[in-house]
């Protein structure tokens, strides 16, 4: 009886708003996605086999990008395209955006949520490649590999100049114990390193399964680190997560690695710490501004290994990400299955069919409240059982 009342109310509200609100529902069976970056053949084959029309439009900007987005049911992007709130304000038929990669800081996720657009990422496709690149930078920094290579190619033989440090027996601090952080830890254990980790969302028991000794705070972790690696997203509260104060807490002679996101390490503070010798070395794959401008202080810093965002740049990772992205789109557009979404819980088709009326009712009640309320809405109270 109650469900029937909800459905009737939803139908009445639908008629009330039908004339003034656009719905992101595609009529018919034709489904279309816009591909804004290169996608490997294995992913394209999955989309074509599912009967999804492909609009291949790499490099779009401005009005052309807006038009392509609004004309598609889904979009595939990498880090080079920004899906802004302006693009999502009136999304047309767009229902989902899939980031072929992990980080979604180039997508205005709150704006997508407000417009009813699902944002999904591919968290597992590049995990191994990013972890391996972290270890590569760790070893390159510890043994001065790039500088020694450059010296040799300049016709020199400076053995004494490149005295390094072995990693066995050293302590690696890992901030962020998600997929990549755990894979880095697993490889570090294989190098006979001691691993300590900080992640407020991971219990000490869970961390121990991966050979990691968990600590409760960042400040507790930093003094223990011979090497520090970060595997966290760039968010307002992680901007400059490692700055001047945090670098000072690390032991003199420690080394820092970042294969996660530019901006979580303050670049000027790191350059200063390298210059004064407190930090012995660093390896960075990501930067606050990419491509890196010529005035970036890290370009002239000593004892640093820099790579141009190569963490996922392997043949295997690119193919795995393409396949994962394509499967996410096919599952969502053809079966209504939501996986790896960053702005809503994963919901299978059966659950969505059961919930659909109630989700729609909640949306319409919200619109009704917004239009009838006097003044700004300052507080919302939800009662449920």
mmCIF file of C-alpha atoms in Angstrom:
data_model
loop_
_atom_site.group_PDB
_atom_site.id
_atom_site.type_symbol
_atom_site.label_atom_id
_atom_site.label_comp_id
_atom_site.label_asym_id
_atom_site.label_seq_id
_atom_site.Cartn_x
_atom_site.Cartn_y
_atom_site.Cartn_z
ATOM 1 C CA UNK A 1 0.000 0.000 0.000
ATOM 2 C CA UNK A 2 2.748 2.442 0.966
ATOM 3 C CA UNK A 3 4.701 1.658 -2.229
ATOM 4 C CA UNK A 4 1.528 2.299 -4.242
ATOM 5 C CA UNK A 5 1.066 5.711 -2.587
ATOM 6 C CA UNK A 6 4.700 6.598 -3.355
ATOM 7 C CA UNK A 7 4.246 5.650 -6.995
ATOM 8 C CA UNK A 8 1.067 7.693 -7.326
ATOM 9 C CA UNK A 9 2.763 10.692 -5.728
ATOM 10 C CA UNK A 10 5.748 10.285 -8.052
ATOM 11 C CA UNK A 11 3.430 10.229 -11.080
ATOM 12 C CA UNK A 12 1.714 13.424 -9.931
ATOM 13 C CA UNK A 13 5.021 15.162 -9.337
ATOM 14 C CA UNK A 14 6.202 13.949 -12.745
ATOM 15 C CA UNK A 15 3.292 15.719 -14.423
ATOM 16 C CA UNK A 16 4.022 18.827 -12.345
ATOM 17 C CA UNK A 17 7.631 19.087 -13.508
ATOM 18 C CA UNK A 18 7.373 17.520 -16.948
ATOM 19 C CA UNK A 19 7.124 20.804 -18.772
ATOM 20 C CA UNK A 20 10.133 22.437 -17.105
ATOM 21 C CA UNK A 21 12.666 19.657 -16.442
ATOM 22 C CA UNK A 22 14.751 17.690 -18.873
ATOM 23 C CA UNK A 23 15.251 13.982 -18.148
ATOM 24 C CA UNK A 24 18.432 12.047 -18.915
ATOM 25 C CA UNK A 25 16.513 9.097 -20.383
ATOM 26 C CA UNK A 26 17.385 7.829 -23.831
ATOM 27 C CA UNK A 27 14.464 6.840 -26.008
ATOM 28 C CA UNK A 28 14.963 3.634 -27.952
ATOM 29 C CA UNK A 29 17.883 1.226 -27.864
ATOM 30 C CA UNK A 30 20.599 3.247 -29.618
ATOM 31 C CA UNK A 31 23.460 4.070 -27.285
ATOM 32 C CA UNK A 32 26.324 6.385 -28.051
ATOM 33 C CA UNK A 33 29.573 7.240 -26.314
ATOM 34 C CA UNK A 34 32.120 9.938 -27.058
ATOM 35 C CA UNK A 35 35.775 8.939 -26.803
ATOM 36 C CA UNK A 36 37.851 11.983 -25.921
ATOM 37 C CA UNK A 37 41.214 10.195 -25.779
ATOM 38 C CA UNK A 38 42.918 7.194 -27.318
ATOM 39 C CA UNK A 39 41.487 3.847 -26.274
ATOM 40 C CA UNK A 40 43.246 0.592 -27.058
ATOM 41 C CA UNK A 41 41.726 -1.772 -29.621
ATOM 42 C CA UNK A 42 40.673 -4.332 -27.025
ATOM 43 C CA UNK A 43 38.369 -1.767 -25.395
ATOM 44 C CA UNK A 44 36.984 -0.544 -28.701
ATOM 45 C CA UNK A 45 36.165 -4.134 -29.729
ATOM 46 C CA UNK A 46 34.105 -4.623 -26.538
ATOM 47 C CA UNK A 47 32.092 -1.476 -27.220
ATOM 48 C CA UNK A 48 31.491 -2.351 -30.869
ATOM 49 C CA UNK A 49 30.447 -5.914 -29.989
ATOM 50 C CA UNK A 50 27.825 -4.477 -27.616
ATOM 51 C CA UNK A 51 26.357 -2.393 -30.446
ATOM 52 C CA UNK A 52 27.391 0.941 -28.939
ATOM 53 C CA UNK A 53 27.997 3.768 -31.384
ATOM 54 C CA UNK A 54 31.438 5.361 -31.024
ATOM 55 C CA UNK A 55 32.038 9.074 -31.527
ATOM 56 C CA UNK A 56 35.816 9.371 -31.702
ATOM 57 C CA UNK A 57 36.624 13.000 -30.854
ATOM 58 C CA UNK A 58 40.054 13.313 -29.179
ATOM 59 C CA UNK A 59 41.288 16.796 -28.363
ATOM 60 C CA UNK A 60 37.910 18.538 -28.251
ATOM 61 C CA UNK A 61 37.592 21.811 -26.339
ATOM 62 C CA UNK A 62 35.087 24.575 -25.661
ATOM 63 C CA UNK A 63 31.771 24.557 -27.485
ATOM 64 C CA UNK A 64 32.665 21.471 -29.528
ATOM 65 C CA UNK A 65 33.353 19.508 -26.354
ATOM 66 C CA UNK A 66 30.056 20.651 -24.819
ATOM 67 C CA UNK A 67 28.110 19.618 -27.920
ATOM 68 C CA UNK A 68 29.777 16.194 -28.068
ATOM 69 C CA UNK A 69 29.175 15.553 -24.375
ATOM 70 C CA UNK A 70 25.488 16.508 -24.558
ATOM 71 C CA UNK A 71 24.917 14.288 -27.604
ATOM 72 C CA UNK A 72 26.313 11.131 -25.977
ATOM 73 C CA UNK A 73 25.006 8.699 -23.367
ATOM 74 C CA UNK A 74 28.515 8.201 -21.999
ATOM 75 C CA UNK A 75 32.027 9.607 -22.263
ATOM 76 C CA UNK A 76 35.487 8.107 -21.820
ATOM 77 C CA UNK A 77 38.204 10.496 -20.664
ATOM 78 C CA UNK A 78 41.773 10.379 -19.443
ATOM 79 C CA UNK A 79 43.605 13.031 -17.435
ATOM 80 C CA UNK A 80 44.079 15.423 -20.368
ATOM 81 C CA UNK A 81 40.448 16.593 -20.560
ATOM 82 C CA UNK A 82 38.646 18.500 -17.811
ATOM 83 C CA UNK A 83 34.946 17.734 -17.399
ATOM 84 C CA UNK A 84 33.909 20.937 -15.647
ATOM 85 C CA UNK A 85 30.770 21.963 -13.818
ATOM 86 C CA UNK A 86 29.910 24.186 -16.783
ATOM 87 C CA UNK A 87 29.924 21.175 -19.113
ATOM 88 C CA UNK A 88 27.749 19.212 -16.695
ATOM 89 C CA UNK A 89 25.270 21.975 -15.861
ATOM 90 C CA UNK A 90 23.037 20.937 -18.757
ATOM 91 C CA UNK A 91 24.271 17.435 -19.654
ATOM 92 C CA UNK A 92 21.728 16.614 -22.359
ATOM 93 C CA UNK A 93 21.522 12.850 -22.765
ATOM 94 C CA UNK A 94 24.798 12.213 -20.925
ATOM 95 C CA UNK A 95 24.352 9.641 -18.159
ATOM 96 C CA UNK A 96 27.880 8.544 -17.277
ATOM 97 C CA UNK A 97 31.538 9.525 -17.512
ATOM 98 C CA UNK A 98 34.231 6.860 -17.250
ATOM 99 C CA UNK A 99 37.755 7.911 -16.348
ATOM 100 C CA UNK A 100 40.249 5.550 -17.978
ATOM 101 C CA UNK A 101 42.478 5.638 -14.914
ATOM 102 C CA UNK A 102 42.160 6.069 -11.166
ATOM 103 C CA UNK A 103 42.171 9.798 -10.357
ATOM 104 C CA UNK A 104 39.027 11.806 -11.070
ATOM 105 C CA UNK A 105 40.322 15.249 -10.079
ATOM 106 C CA UNK A 106 39.843 16.377 -13.705
ATOM 107 C CA UNK A 107 36.087 15.730 -13.354
ATOM 108 C CA UNK A 108 33.778 17.965 -11.309
ATOM 109 C CA UNK A 109 32.236 15.065 -9.398
ATOM 110 C CA UNK A 110 29.829 17.189 -7.254
ATOM 111 C CA UNK A 111 28.493 18.859 -10.414
ATOM 112 C CA UNK A 112 28.059 15.450 -12.047
ATOM 113 C CA UNK A 113 26.157 14.216 -9.004
ATOM 114 C CA UNK A 114 23.842 17.226 -9.043
ATOM 115 C CA UNK A 115 23.091 16.567 -12.708
ATOM 116 C CA UNK A 116 22.490 12.837 -12.203
ATOM 117 C CA UNK A 117 25.621 11.789 -14.120
ATOM 118 C CA UNK A 118 27.434 8.715 -12.822
ATOM 119 C CA UNK A 119 31.230 9.033 -12.629
ATOM 120 C CA UNK A 120 33.191 5.780 -12.738
ATOM 121 C CA UNK A 121 36.912 5.066 -12.725
ATOM 122 C CA UNK A 122 39.082 2.049 -13.497
ATOM 123 C CA UNK A 123 40.889 1.411 -10.220
ATOM 124 C CA UNK A 124 42.555 -1.896 -10.998
ATOM 125 C CA UNK A 125 43.819 -1.528 -14.567
ATOM 126 C CA UNK A 126 47.050 0.347 -13.836
ATOM 127 C CA UNK A 127 47.703 -0.852 -10.288
ATOM 128 C CA UNK A 128 50.680 -3.080 -11.019
ATOM 129 C CA UNK A 129 52.306 -0.652 -13.454
ATOM 130 C CA UNK A 130 52.046 2.260 -11.014
ATOM 131 C CA UNK A 131 53.453 0.135 -8.193
ATOM 132 C CA UNK A 132 56.362 -1.019 -10.353
ATOM 133 C CA UNK A 133 57.129 2.563 -11.376
ATOM 134 C CA UNK A 134 57.215 3.572 -7.721
ATOM 135 C CA UNK A 135 59.777 0.873 -6.999
ATOM 136 C CA UNK A 136 61.750 1.918 -10.094
ATOM 137 C CA UNK A 137 61.973 5.496 -8.809
ATOM 138 C CA UNK A 138 62.869 4.250 -5.325
ATOM 139 C CA UNK A 139 65.835 2.250 -6.636
ATOM 140 C CA UNK A 140 66.866 4.943 -9.128
ATOM 141 C CA UNK A 141 66.925 7.523 -6.334
ATOM 142 C CA UNK A 142 68.766 5.268 -3.905
ATOM 143 C CA UNK A 143 71.524 4.400 -6.419
ATOM 144 C CA UNK A 144 71.699 7.677 -8.468
ATOM 145 C CA UNK A 145 70.985 5.727 -11.661
ATOM 146 C CA UNK A 146 69.940 8.629 -13.954
ATOM 147 C CA UNK A 147 72.804 10.911 -12.860
ATOM 148 C CA UNK A 148 75.354 8.103 -13.227
ATOM 149 C CA UNK A 149 74.000 7.279 -16.681
ATOM 150 C CA UNK A 150 74.279 10.919 -17.764
ATOM 151 C CA UNK A 151 77.837 11.110 -16.391
ATOM 152 C CA UNK A 152 78.898 8.004 -18.282
ATOM 153 C CA UNK A 153 77.438 9.339 -21.520
ATOM 154 C CA UNK A 154 79.396 12.540 -20.974
ATOM 155 C CA UNK A 155 82.593 10.472 -21.039
ATOM 156 C CA UNK A 156 83.222 10.485 -17.276
ATOM 157 C CA UNK A 157 83.951 7.721 -14.760
ATOM 158 C CA UNK A 158 82.823 9.187 -11.405
ATOM 159 C CA UNK A 159 82.409 6.094 -9.229
ATOM 160 C CA UNK A 160 83.034 7.963 -5.981
ATOM 161 C CA UNK A 161 80.525 10.681 -6.834
ATOM 162 C CA UNK A 162 77.543 8.317 -6.906
ATOM 163 C CA UNK A 163 77.719 6.591 -3.555
ATOM 164 C CA UNK A 164 74.217 5.265 -2.928
ATOM 165 C CA UNK A 165 72.356 3.422 -0.219
ATOM 166 C CA UNK A 166 70.943 -0.095 -0.221
ATOM 167 C CA UNK A 167 67.228 -0.461 0.437
ATOM 168 C CA UNK A 168 67.311 -3.787 2.289
ATOM 169 C CA UNK A 169 66.777 -3.186 5.984
ATOM 170 C CA UNK A 170 65.481 0.344 5.412
ATOM 171 C CA UNK A 171 61.985 1.519 6.361
ATOM 172 C CA UNK A 172 59.475 2.511 3.700
ATOM 173 C CA UNK A 173 56.571 4.661 4.826
ATOM 174 C CA UNK A 174 53.412 4.320 2.723
ATOM 175 C CA UNK A 175 50.684 6.940 2.968
ATOM 176 C CA UNK A 176 47.512 5.552 1.414
ATOM 177 C CA UNK A 177 46.931 1.798 1.590
ATOM 178 C CA UNK A 178 44.603 1.346 -1.349
ATOM 179 C CA UNK A 179 45.331 -0.976 -4.250
ATOM 180 C CA UNK A 180 48.533 0.732 -5.407
ATOM 181 C CA UNK A 181 49.856 1.430 -1.915
ATOM 182 C CA UNK A 182 49.415 -2.214 -0.968
ATOM 183 C CA UNK A 183 51.121 -3.429 -4.148
ATOM 184 C CA UNK A 184 54.067 -1.113 -3.477
ATOM 185 C CA UNK A 185 54.281 -2.458 0.078
ATOM 186 C CA UNK A 186 54.231 -6.048 -1.165
ATOM 187 C CA UNK A 187 57.158 -5.380 -3.492
ATOM 188 C CA UNK A 188 59.062 -3.493 -0.796
ATOM 189 C CA UNK A 189 58.709 -6.478 1.549
ATOM 190 C CA UNK A 190 60.226 -8.568 -1.236
ATOM 191 C CA UNK A 191 63.221 -6.199 -1.177
ATOM 192 C CA UNK A 192 63.646 -6.889 2.559
ATOM 193 C CA UNK A 193 62.378 -3.453 3.543
ATOM 194 C CA UNK A 194 60.369 -2.747 6.669
ATOM 195 C CA UNK A 195 57.030 -1.180 5.743
ATOM 196 C CA UNK A 196 54.960 1.157 7.914
ATOM 197 C CA UNK A 197 51.731 2.669 6.663
ATOM 198 C CA UNK A 198 49.159 5.320 7.395
ATOM 199 C CA UNK A 199 45.587 5.208 6.135
ATOM 200 C CA UNK A 200 42.675 6.198 8.403
ATOM 201 C CA UNK A 201 40.372 3.863 6.460
ATOM 202 C CA UNK A 202 42.465 0.709 6.904
ATOM 203 C CA UNK A 203 42.602 -1.208 10.178
ATOM 204 C CA UNK A 204 45.940 -2.385 11.606
ATOM 205 C CA UNK A 205 44.772 -5.985 11.157
ATOM 206 C CA UNK A 206 44.066 -5.462 7.467
ATOM 207 C CA UNK A 207 47.384 -3.672 6.940
ATOM 208 C CA UNK A 208 49.221 -6.538 8.627
ATOM 209 C CA UNK A 209 47.908 -8.926 5.964
ATOM 210 C CA UNK A 210 50.154 -7.095 3.489
ATOM 211 C CA UNK A 211 53.196 -6.987 5.754
ATOM 212 C CA UNK A 212 52.518 -3.396 6.806
ATOM 213 C CA UNK A 213 52.740 -2.063 10.351
ATOM 214 C CA UNK A 214 50.014 0.585 10.602
ATOM 215 C CA UNK A 215 50.378 3.813 12.569
ATOM 216 C CA UNK A 216 47.599 6.122 13.709
ATOM 217 C CA UNK A 217 48.730 9.468 12.291
ATOM 218 C CA UNK A 218 50.841 10.998 9.550
ATOM 219 C CA UNK A 219 53.101 12.684 12.094
ATOM 220 C CA UNK A 220 53.753 9.343 13.776
ATOM 221 C CA UNK A 221 54.776 7.840 10.434
ATOM 222 C CA UNK A 222 57.146 10.509 9.108
ATOM 223 C CA UNK A 223 60.016 10.212 11.657
ATOM 224 C CA UNK A 224 60.230 6.458 10.954
ATOM 225 C CA UNK A 225 60.807 6.781 7.189
ATOM 226 C CA UNK A 226 64.032 6.206 5.287
ATOM 227 C CA UNK A 227 61.815 6.352 2.194
ATOM 228 C CA UNK A 228 58.316 7.823 1.930
ATOM 229 C CA UNK A 229 55.802 7.134 -0.836
ATOM 230 C CA UNK A 230 52.334 8.620 -1.235
ATOM 231 C CA UNK A 231 49.314 6.951 -2.839
ATOM 232 C CA UNK A 232 46.386 9.265 -2.112
ATOM 233 C CA UNK A 233 44.075 11.362 -4.306
ATOM 234 C CA UNK A 234 44.342 15.129 -4.655
ATOM 235 C CA UNK A 235 41.504 16.591 -2.572
ATOM 236 C CA UNK A 236 41.118 19.892 -0.710
ATOM 237 C CA UNK A 237 42.356 18.244 2.489
ATOM 238 C CA UNK A 238 45.297 16.477 0.795
ATOM 239 C CA UNK A 239 46.628 19.543 -1.039
ATOM 240 C CA UNK A 240 50.227 20.096 0.197
ATOM 241 C CA UNK A 241 49.804 17.023 2.398
ATOM 242 C CA UNK A 242 53.584 16.940 2.592
ATOM 243 C CA UNK A 243 54.963 20.453 3.030
ATOM 244 C CA UNK A 244 57.781 22.200 4.860
ATOM 245 C CA UNK A 245 56.635 21.088 8.324
ATOM 246 C CA UNK A 246 56.145 17.460 7.308
ATOM 247 C CA UNK A 247 59.493 17.261 5.485
ATOM 248 C CA UNK A 248 61.206 18.573 8.621
ATOM 249 C CA UNK A 249 59.675 15.671 10.589
ATOM 250 C CA UNK A 250 61.401 13.130 8.334
ATOM 251 C CA UNK A 251 64.909 11.952 9.285
ATOM 252 C CA UNK A 252 67.821 13.772 7.670
ATOM 253 C CA UNK A 253 68.835 11.799 4.602
ATOM 254 C CA UNK A 254 65.362 10.386 3.882
ATOM 255 C CA UNK A 255 64.007 10.114 0.356
ATOM 256 C CA UNK A 256 60.515 10.875 -1.000
ATOM 257 C CA UNK A 257 58.494 9.381 -3.872
ATOM 258 C CA UNK A 258 55.268 10.532 -5.510
ATOM 259 C CA UNK A 259 53.602 8.526 -8.277
ATOM 260 C CA UNK A 260 50.082 9.498 -7.184
ATOM 261 C CA UNK A 261 49.000 13.084 -7.879
ATOM 262 C CA UNK A 262 50.751 16.399 -8.261
ATOM 263 C CA UNK A 263 49.859 18.885 -5.545
ATOM 264 C CA UNK A 264 49.929 16.499 -2.603
ATOM 265 C CA UNK A 265 53.615 17.377 -2.139
ATOM 266 C CA UNK A 266 54.523 21.065 -1.947
ATOM 267 C CA UNK A 267 57.047 21.389 -4.754
ATOM 268 C CA UNK A 268 58.863 24.475 -3.457
ATOM 269 C CA UNK A 269 59.211 22.969 0.019
ATOM 270 C CA UNK A 270 60.638 19.763 -1.471
ATOM 271 C CA UNK A 271 63.081 21.709 -3.665
ATOM 272 C CA UNK A 272 64.283 23.638 -0.604
ATOM 273 C CA UNK A 273 64.694 20.440 1.451
ATOM 274 C CA UNK A 274 66.733 18.859 -1.357
ATOM 275 C CA UNK A 275 68.873 21.973 -1.692
ATOM 276 C CA UNK A 276 69.726 22.127 2.010
ATOM 277 C CA UNK A 277 70.395 18.380 2.171
ATOM 278 C CA UNK A 278 67.731 17.449 4.700
ATOM 279 C CA UNK A 279 66.052 15.277 2.053
ATOM 280 C CA UNK A 280 68.725 13.174 0.321
ATOM 281 C CA UNK A 281 66.753 12.379 -2.805
ATOM 282 C CA UNK A 282 63.346 12.196 -4.443
ATOM 283 C CA UNK A 283 61.542 10.550 -7.322
ATOM 284 C CA UNK A 284 58.490 12.235 -8.818
ATOM 285 C CA UNK A 285 56.224 11.160 -11.646
ATOM 286 C CA UNK A 286 53.446 13.735 -11.122
ATOM 287 C CA UNK A 287 53.377 17.503 -10.790
ATOM 288 C CA UNK A 288 51.034 20.248 -9.731
ATOM 289 C CA UNK A 289 50.997 21.597 -13.271
ATOM 290 C CA UNK A 290 51.343 19.240 -16.222
ATOM 291 C CA UNK A 291 53.097 19.507 -18.620
ATOM 292 C CA UNK A 292 55.661 20.828 -16.133
ATOM 293 C CA UNK A 293 56.566 24.496 -16.790
ATOM 294 C CA UNK A 294 60.174 25.602 -17.140
ATOM 295 C CA UNK A 295 60.045 27.562 -13.867
ATOM 296 C CA UNK A 296 59.157 24.536 -11.722
ATOM 297 C CA UNK A 297 61.700 24.583 -8.858
ATOM 298 C CA UNK A 298 62.109 20.804 -8.978
ATOM 299 C CA UNK A 299 63.692 20.927 -12.446
ATOM 300 C CA UNK A 300 66.834 22.458 -10.944
ATOM 301 C CA UNK A 301 66.763 20.634 -7.606
ATOM 302 C CA UNK A 302 69.658 18.272 -6.811
ATOM 303 C CA UNK A 303 69.357 14.501 -6.372
ATOM 304 C CA UNK A 304 65.916 14.152 -7.910
ATOM 305 C CA UNK A 305 64.599 11.734 -10.534
ATOM 306 C CA UNK A 306 61.737 13.095 -12.640
ATOM 307 C CA UNK A 307 59.484 11.282 -15.126
ATOM 308 C CA UNK A 308 56.564 12.723 -17.151
ATOM 309 C CA UNK A 309 53.583 10.931 -15.545
ATOM 310 C CA UNK A 310 54.575 7.447 -16.671
ATOM 311 C CA UNK A 311 52.973 5.449 -13.839
ATOM 312 C CA UNK A 312 50.375 3.858 -16.102
ATOM 313 C CA UNK A 313 52.417 4.027 -19.292
ATOM 314 C CA UNK A 314 52.879 0.357 -20.025
ATOM 315 C CA UNK A 315 51.347 -1.694 -22.806
ATOM 316 C CA UNK A 316 49.690 -3.963 -20.263
ATOM 317 C CA UNK A 317 48.218 -1.154 -18.162
ATOM 318 C CA UNK A 318 46.812 0.725 -21.141
ATOM 319 C CA UNK A 319 45.077 -2.382 -22.453
ATOM 320 C CA UNK A 320 43.751 -3.356 -19.019
ATOM 321 C CA UNK A 321 42.359 0.153 -18.438
ATOM 322 C CA UNK A 322 40.722 0.197 -21.871
ATOM 323 C CA UNK A 323 39.041 -3.166 -21.269
ATOM 324 C CA UNK A 324 37.884 -2.145 -17.785
ATOM 325 C CA UNK A 325 36.494 1.188 -19.019
ATOM 326 C CA UNK A 326 34.667 -0.454 -21.912
ATOM 327 C CA UNK A 327 33.110 -3.106 -19.666
ATOM 328 C CA UNK A 328 31.923 -0.456 -17.204
ATOM 329 C CA UNK A 329 30.178 1.425 -20.006
ATOM 330 C CA UNK A 330 28.611 -1.695 -21.509
ATOM 331 C CA UNK A 331 27.352 -2.910 -18.135
ATOM 332 C CA UNK A 332 25.820 0.462 -17.323
ATOM 333 C CA UNK A 333 24.321 1.360 -20.704
ATOM 334 C CA UNK A 334 22.978 -2.091 -21.607
ATOM 335 C CA UNK A 335 22.158 -3.683 -18.235
ATOM 336 C CA UNK A 336 21.908 -0.798 -15.778
ATOM 337 C CA UNK A 337 24.742 -2.185 -13.634
ATOM 338 C CA UNK A 338 26.852 0.417 -11.803
ATOM 339 C CA UNK A 339 30.386 -0.514 -10.773
ATOM 340 C CA UNK A 340 33.416 1.498 -9.630
ATOM 341 C CA UNK A 341 31.314 4.648 -9.265
ATOM 342 C CA UNK A 342 32.843 7.446 -7.204
ATOM 343 C CA UNK A 343 29.573 9.322 -6.645
ATOM 344 C CA UNK A 344 27.137 6.556 -5.746
ATOM 345 C CA UNK A 345 27.092 3.040 -4.386
ATOM 346 C CA UNK A 346 27.422 0.107 -6.762
ATOM 347 C CA UNK A 347 23.932 -1.118 -7.673
ATOM 348 C CA UNK A 348 23.022 -4.131 -9.783
ATOM 349 C CA UNK A 349 20.096 -4.190 -12.206
ATOM 350 C CA UNK A 350 17.691 -6.036 -9.903
ATOM 351 C CA UNK A 351 18.326 -3.628 -7.040
ATOM 352 C CA UNK A 352 17.958 -0.633 -9.321
ATOM 353 C CA UNK A 353 14.618 -1.895 -10.660
ATOM 354 C CA UNK A 354 13.383 -2.204 -7.082
ATOM 355 C CA UNK A 355 14.717 1.177 -5.976
ATOM 356 C CA UNK A 356 14.013 3.223 -9.091
ATOM 357 C CA UNK A 357 10.622 4.613 -8.023
ATOM 358 C CA UNK A 358 11.920 5.649 -4.622
ATOM 359 C CA UNK A 359 15.065 7.271 -6.002
ATOM 360 C CA UNK A 360 12.956 9.181 -8.504
ATOM 361 C CA UNK A 361 10.513 10.193 -5.779
ATOM 362 C CA UNK A 362 13.343 11.539 -3.627
ATOM 363 C CA UNK A 363 14.665 13.594 -6.538
ATOM 364 C CA UNK A 364 11.264 15.109 -7.277
ATOM 365 C CA UNK A 365 10.531 15.859 -3.639
ATOM 366 C CA UNK A 366 13.871 17.665 -3.500
ATOM 367 C CA UNK A 367 12.995 19.749 -6.552
ATOM 368 C CA UNK A 368 9.553 20.481 -5.129
ATOM 369 C CA UNK A 369 11.058 21.590 -1.809
ATOM 370 C CA UNK A 370 13.641 23.757 -3.558
ATOM 371 C CA UNK A 371 10.955 25.616 -5.515
ATOM 372 C CA UNK A 372 8.476 26.088 -2.681
ATOM 373 C CA UNK A 373 10.861 26.932 0.180
ATOM 374 C CA UNK A 374 11.085 30.542 1.291
ATOM 375 C CA UNK A 375 14.713 31.691 1.230
ATOM 376 C CA UNK A 376 17.774 29.459 1.153
ATOM 377 C CA UNK A 377 17.625 25.900 2.424
ATOM 378 C CA UNK A 378 20.000 25.873 5.384
ATOM 379 C CA UNK A 379 19.393 22.381 6.743
ATOM 380 C CA UNK A 380 17.903 19.079 5.604
ATOM 381 C CA UNK A 381 16.839 16.326 7.987
ATOM 382 C CA UNK A 382 16.359 12.770 6.728
ATOM 383 C CA UNK A 383 14.353 10.259 8.759
ATOM 384 C CA UNK A 384 14.401 6.620 7.747
ATOM 385 C CA UNK A 385 14.102 3.108 9.113
#
